PDB file of C-alpha atoms in Angstrom:
ATOM      1  CA  UNK A   1      39.057 -43.991 -28.383  1.00  0.00           C
ATOM      2  CA  UNK A   2      38.852 -47.693 -30.448  1.00  0.00           C
ATOM      3  CA  UNK A   3      39.119 -50.781 -29.142  1.00  0.00           C
ATOM      4  CA  UNK A   4      42.784 -52.016 -29.229  1.00  0.00           C
ATOM      5  CA  UNK A   5      44.403 -55.369 -28.764  1.00  0.00           C
ATOM      6  CA  UNK A   6      47.407 -57.174 -27.801  1.00  0.00           C
ATOM      7  CA  UNK A   7      48.143 -60.432 -27.745  1.00  0.00           C
ATOM      8  CA  UNK A   8      50.457 -61.427 -25.063  1.00  0.00           C
ATOM      9  CA  UNK A   9      52.083 -64.429 -22.942  1.00  0.00           C
ATOM     10  CA  UNK A  10      53.975 -64.224 -19.503  1.00  0.00           C
ATOM     11  CA  UNK A  11      56.937 -62.937 -20.803  1.00  0.00           C
ATOM     12  CA  UNK A  12      55.116 -59.817 -22.259  1.00  0.00           C
ATOM     13  CA  UNK A  13      53.784 -58.976 -19.338  1.00  0.00           C
ATOM     14  CA  UNK A  14      55.950 -55.942 -19.728  1.00  0.00           C
ATOM     15  CA  UNK A  15      54.273 -54.353 -22.052  1.00  0.00           C
ATOM     16  CA  UNK A  16      51.061 -55.403 -21.332  1.00  0.00           C
ATOM     17  CA  UNK A  17      51.600 -52.232 -18.690  1.00  0.00           C
ATOM     18  CA  UNK A  18      52.779 -50.017 -21.233  1.00  0.00           C
ATOM     19  CA  UNK A  19      50.052 -50.649 -23.150  1.00  0.00           C
ATOM     20  CA  UNK A  20      48.006 -50.172 -20.934  1.00  0.00           C
ATOM     21  CA  UNK A  21      49.554 -46.785 -19.906  1.00  0.00           C
ATOM     22  CA  UNK A  22      49.308 -45.321 -22.785  1.00  0.00           C
ATOM     23  CA  UNK A  23      45.570 -46.073 -23.783  1.00  0.00           C
ATOM     24  CA  UNK A  24      44.641 -45.006 -20.463  1.00  0.00           C
ATOM     25  CA  UNK A  25      46.354 -41.915 -20.945  1.00  0.00           C
ATOM     26  CA  UNK A  26      44.660 -41.482 -24.758  1.00  0.00           C
ATOM     27  CA  UNK A  27      40.859 -41.999 -22.730  1.00  0.00           C
ATOM     28  CA  UNK A  28      41.649 -39.540 -20.074  1.00  0.00           C
ATOM     29  CA  UNK A  29      42.595 -41.293 -16.778  1.00  0.00           C
ATOM     30  CA  UNK A  30      44.574 -38.798 -14.642  1.00  0.00           C
ATOM     31  CA  UNK A  31      48.580 -39.946 -13.958  1.00  0.00           C
ATOM     32  CA  UNK A  32      47.660 -39.718 -10.670  1.00  0.00           C
ATOM     33  CA  UNK A  33      45.534 -42.719 -11.007  1.00  0.00           C
ATOM     34  CA  UNK A  34      47.242 -45.106 -12.845  1.00  0.00           C
ATOM     35  CA  UNK A  35      49.585 -46.232 -10.654  1.00  0.00           C
ATOM     36  CA  UNK A  36      46.399 -48.286  -9.172  1.00  0.00           C
ATOM     37  CA  UNK A  37      45.277 -48.711 -12.881  1.00  0.00           C
ATOM     38  CA  UNK A  38      48.143 -50.736 -13.489  1.00  0.00           C
ATOM     39  CA  UNK A  39      48.233 -53.086 -11.302  1.00  0.00           C
ATOM     40  CA  UNK A  40      44.314 -53.729 -11.680  1.00  0.00           C
ATOM     41  CA  UNK A  41      45.613 -54.634 -15.409  1.00  0.00           C
ATOM     42  CA  UNK A  42      49.004 -56.046 -14.016  1.00  0.00           C
ATOM     43  CA  UNK A  43      47.252 -58.825 -11.865  1.00  0.00           C
ATOM     44  CA  UNK A  44      44.574 -59.982 -14.413  1.00  0.00           C
ATOM     45  CA  UNK A  45      47.059 -60.008 -16.737  1.00  0.00           C
ATOM     46  CA  UNK A  46      49.158 -62.371 -15.039  1.00  0.00           C
ATOM     47  CA  UNK A  47      46.474 -64.473 -14.009  1.00  0.00           C
ATOM     48  CA  UNK A  48      45.531 -64.686 -17.095  1.00  0.00           C
ATOM     49  CA  UNK A  49      48.684 -66.366 -18.257  1.00  0.00           C
ATOM     50  CA  UNK A  50      49.217 -68.170 -15.452  1.00  0.00           C
ATOM     51  CA  UNK A  51      45.725 -69.660 -14.778  1.00  0.00           C
ATOM     52  CA  UNK A  52      44.772 -69.953 -18.105  1.00  0.00           C
ATOM     53  CA  UNK A  53      45.715 -72.743 -21.068  1.00  0.00           C
ATOM     54  CA  UNK A  54      49.500 -73.157 -20.564  1.00  0.00           C
ATOM     55  CA  UNK A  55      50.413 -73.366 -24.237  1.00  0.00           C
ATOM     56  CA  UNK A  56      47.782 -69.752 -25.994  1.00  0.00           C
ATOM     57  CA  UNK A  57      48.258 -66.380 -25.690  1.00  0.00           C
ATOM     58  CA  UNK A  58      45.907 -64.552 -23.609  1.00  0.00           C
ATOM     59  CA  UNK A  59      44.261 -60.973 -25.213  1.00  0.00           C
ATOM     60  CA  UNK A  60      43.686 -57.798 -23.595  1.00  0.00           C
ATOM     61  CA  UNK A  61      41.517 -54.880 -25.283  1.00  0.00           C
ATOM     62  CA  UNK A  62      40.739 -51.640 -24.052  1.00  0.00           C
ATOM     63  CA  UNK A  63      38.118 -49.114 -25.004  1.00  0.00           C
ATOM     64  CA  UNK A  64      36.607 -46.119 -23.824  1.00  0.00           C
ATOM     65  CA  UNK A  65      32.715 -45.189 -23.253  1.00  0.00           C
ATOM     66  CA  UNK A  66      31.007 -42.397 -22.331  1.00  0.00           C
ATOM     67  CA  UNK A  67      33.402 -41.841 -20.174  1.00  0.00           C
ATOM     68  CA  UNK A  68      34.333 -44.848 -18.724  1.00  0.00           C
ATOM     69  CA  UNK A  69      38.210 -47.022 -19.615  1.00  0.00           C
ATOM     70  CA  UNK A  70      37.276 -50.305 -19.887  1.00  0.00           C
ATOM     71  CA  UNK A  71      39.607 -53.376 -19.895  1.00  0.00           C
ATOM     72  CA  UNK A  72      39.432 -56.215 -20.817  1.00  0.00           C
ATOM     73  CA  UNK A  73      41.703 -59.634 -20.583  1.00  0.00           C
ATOM     74  CA  UNK A  74      40.378 -62.490 -21.970  1.00  0.00           C
ATOM     75  CA  UNK A  75      42.368 -65.938 -21.954  1.00  0.00           C
ATOM     76  CA  UNK A  76      41.144 -69.963 -23.158  1.00  0.00           C
ATOM     77  CA  UNK A  77      41.436 -71.205 -19.515  1.00  0.00           C
ATOM     78  CA  UNK A  78      38.583 -72.472 -17.465  1.00  0.00           C
ATOM     79  CA  UNK A  79      36.973 -72.481 -14.201  1.00  0.00           C
ATOM     80  CA  UNK A  80      34.439 -72.936 -11.739  1.00  0.00           C
ATOM     81  CA  UNK A  81      34.489 -70.275  -9.014  1.00  0.00           C
ATOM     82  CA  UNK A  82      32.738 -70.907  -5.759  1.00  0.00           C
ATOM     83  CA  UNK A  83      31.915 -67.423  -5.128  1.00  0.00           C
ATOM     84  CA  UNK A  84      32.440 -64.397  -7.047  1.00  0.00           C
ATOM     85  CA  UNK A  85      35.918 -64.070  -7.142  1.00  0.00           C
ATOM     86  CA  UNK A  86      37.839 -60.881  -5.386  1.00  0.00           C
ATOM     87  CA  UNK A  87      34.664 -60.370  -2.947  1.00  0.00           C
ATOM     88  CA  UNK A  88      36.717 -61.831   0.189  1.00  0.00           C
ATOM     89  CA  UNK A  89      40.013 -59.909   1.443  1.00  0.00           C
ATOM     90  CA  UNK A  90      43.137 -62.416   1.774  1.00  0.00           C
ATOM     91  CA  UNK A  91      43.918 -63.267   4.767  1.00  0.00           C
ATOM     92  CA  UNK A  92      46.709 -61.758   7.215  1.00  0.00           C
ATOM     93  CA  UNK A  93      48.853 -64.406   5.670  1.00  0.00           C
ATOM     94  CA  UNK A  94      48.055 -64.746   2.153  1.00  0.00           C
ATOM     95  CA  UNK A  95      50.899 -65.514  -0.185  1.00  0.00           C
ATOM     96  CA  UNK A  96      48.337 -65.620  -3.489  1.00  0.00           C
ATOM     97  CA  UNK A  97      44.587 -64.880  -4.194  1.00  0.00           C
ATOM     98  CA  UNK A  98      45.062 -60.930  -4.041  1.00  0.00           C
ATOM     99  CA  UNK A  99      45.019 -60.171  -7.537  1.00  0.00           C
ATOM    100  CA  UNK A 100      40.781 -60.285  -8.207  1.00  0.00           C
ATOM    101  CA  UNK A 101      40.457 -59.188  -4.771  1.00  0.00           C
ATOM    102  CA  UNK A 102      42.716 -55.390  -4.956  1.00  0.00           C
ATOM    103  CA  UNK A 103      41.400 -55.511  -9.085  1.00  0.00           C
ATOM    104  CA  UNK A 104      37.784 -55.267  -7.918  1.00  0.00           C
ATOM    105  CA  UNK A 105      39.209 -52.556  -5.134  1.00  0.00           C
ATOM    106  CA  UNK A 106      40.528 -49.940  -7.370  1.00  0.00           C
ATOM    107  CA  UNK A 107      38.082 -50.519 -10.941  1.00  0.00           C
ATOM    108  CA  UNK A 108      34.954 -49.179 -10.535  1.00  0.00           C
ATOM    109  CA  UNK A 109      33.213 -51.516 -11.406  1.00  0.00           C
ATOM    110  CA  UNK A 110      34.249 -55.525 -12.767  1.00  0.00           C
ATOM    111  CA  UNK A 111      32.926 -58.795 -14.144  1.00  0.00           C
ATOM    112  CA  UNK A 112      33.525 -62.423 -14.748  1.00  0.00           C
ATOM    113  CA  UNK A 113      32.727 -64.641 -17.301  1.00  0.00           C
ATOM    114  CA  UNK A 114      33.740 -68.057 -17.776  1.00  0.00           C
ATOM    115  CA  UNK A 115      32.361 -71.104 -20.381  1.00  0.00           C
ATOM    116  CA  UNK A 116      34.038 -72.886 -22.881  1.00  0.00           C
ATOM    117  CA  UNK A 117      35.385 -70.326 -24.855  1.00  0.00           C
ATOM    118  CA  UNK A 118      37.793 -70.194 -21.871  1.00  0.00           C
ATOM    119  CA  UNK A 119      37.563 -67.195 -19.119  1.00  0.00           C
ATOM    120  CA  UNK A 120      36.876 -62.967 -19.256  1.00  0.00           C
ATOM    121  CA  UNK A 121      37.642 -60.675 -16.913  1.00  0.00           C
ATOM    122  CA  UNK A 122      36.085 -56.770 -17.598  1.00  0.00           C
ATOM    123  CA  UNK A 123      37.104 -53.944 -15.601  1.00  0.00           C
ATOM    124  CA  UNK A 124      35.921 -50.583 -15.590  1.00  0.00           C
ATOM    125  CA  UNK A 125      37.410 -47.124 -14.431  1.00  0.00           C
ATOM    126  CA  UNK A 126      36.198 -43.957 -14.299  1.00  0.00           C
ATOM    127  CA  UNK A 127      38.409 -41.453 -15.828  1.00  0.00           C
TER     128      UNK A 127
END
């Protein structure tokens, strides 16, 4: 599968999910795995457009390599996490902070990079 890209902002999240669905199925992901996959993509994409740079679009990139679907979400926001993001489950009464933890739980691997060019979250899913 060739690299697919979609620039998006907050109102575009339904299109992000549709785009991710089409490309996940094309890469060979089983339909029964789509719900968990889409939750992870939606959580990371939502974070990108709510916590990233307010006036810039985020970018979703997807590609397949060696039986793995790779999803990267990049935004222009910068942050310095005190701990590795998504490693601690949210508390029982949490109303936020669940997205990266959920993404970590349903993906095969997740990586975070942040710097002067923004933040990228890269998730891998075995297909």
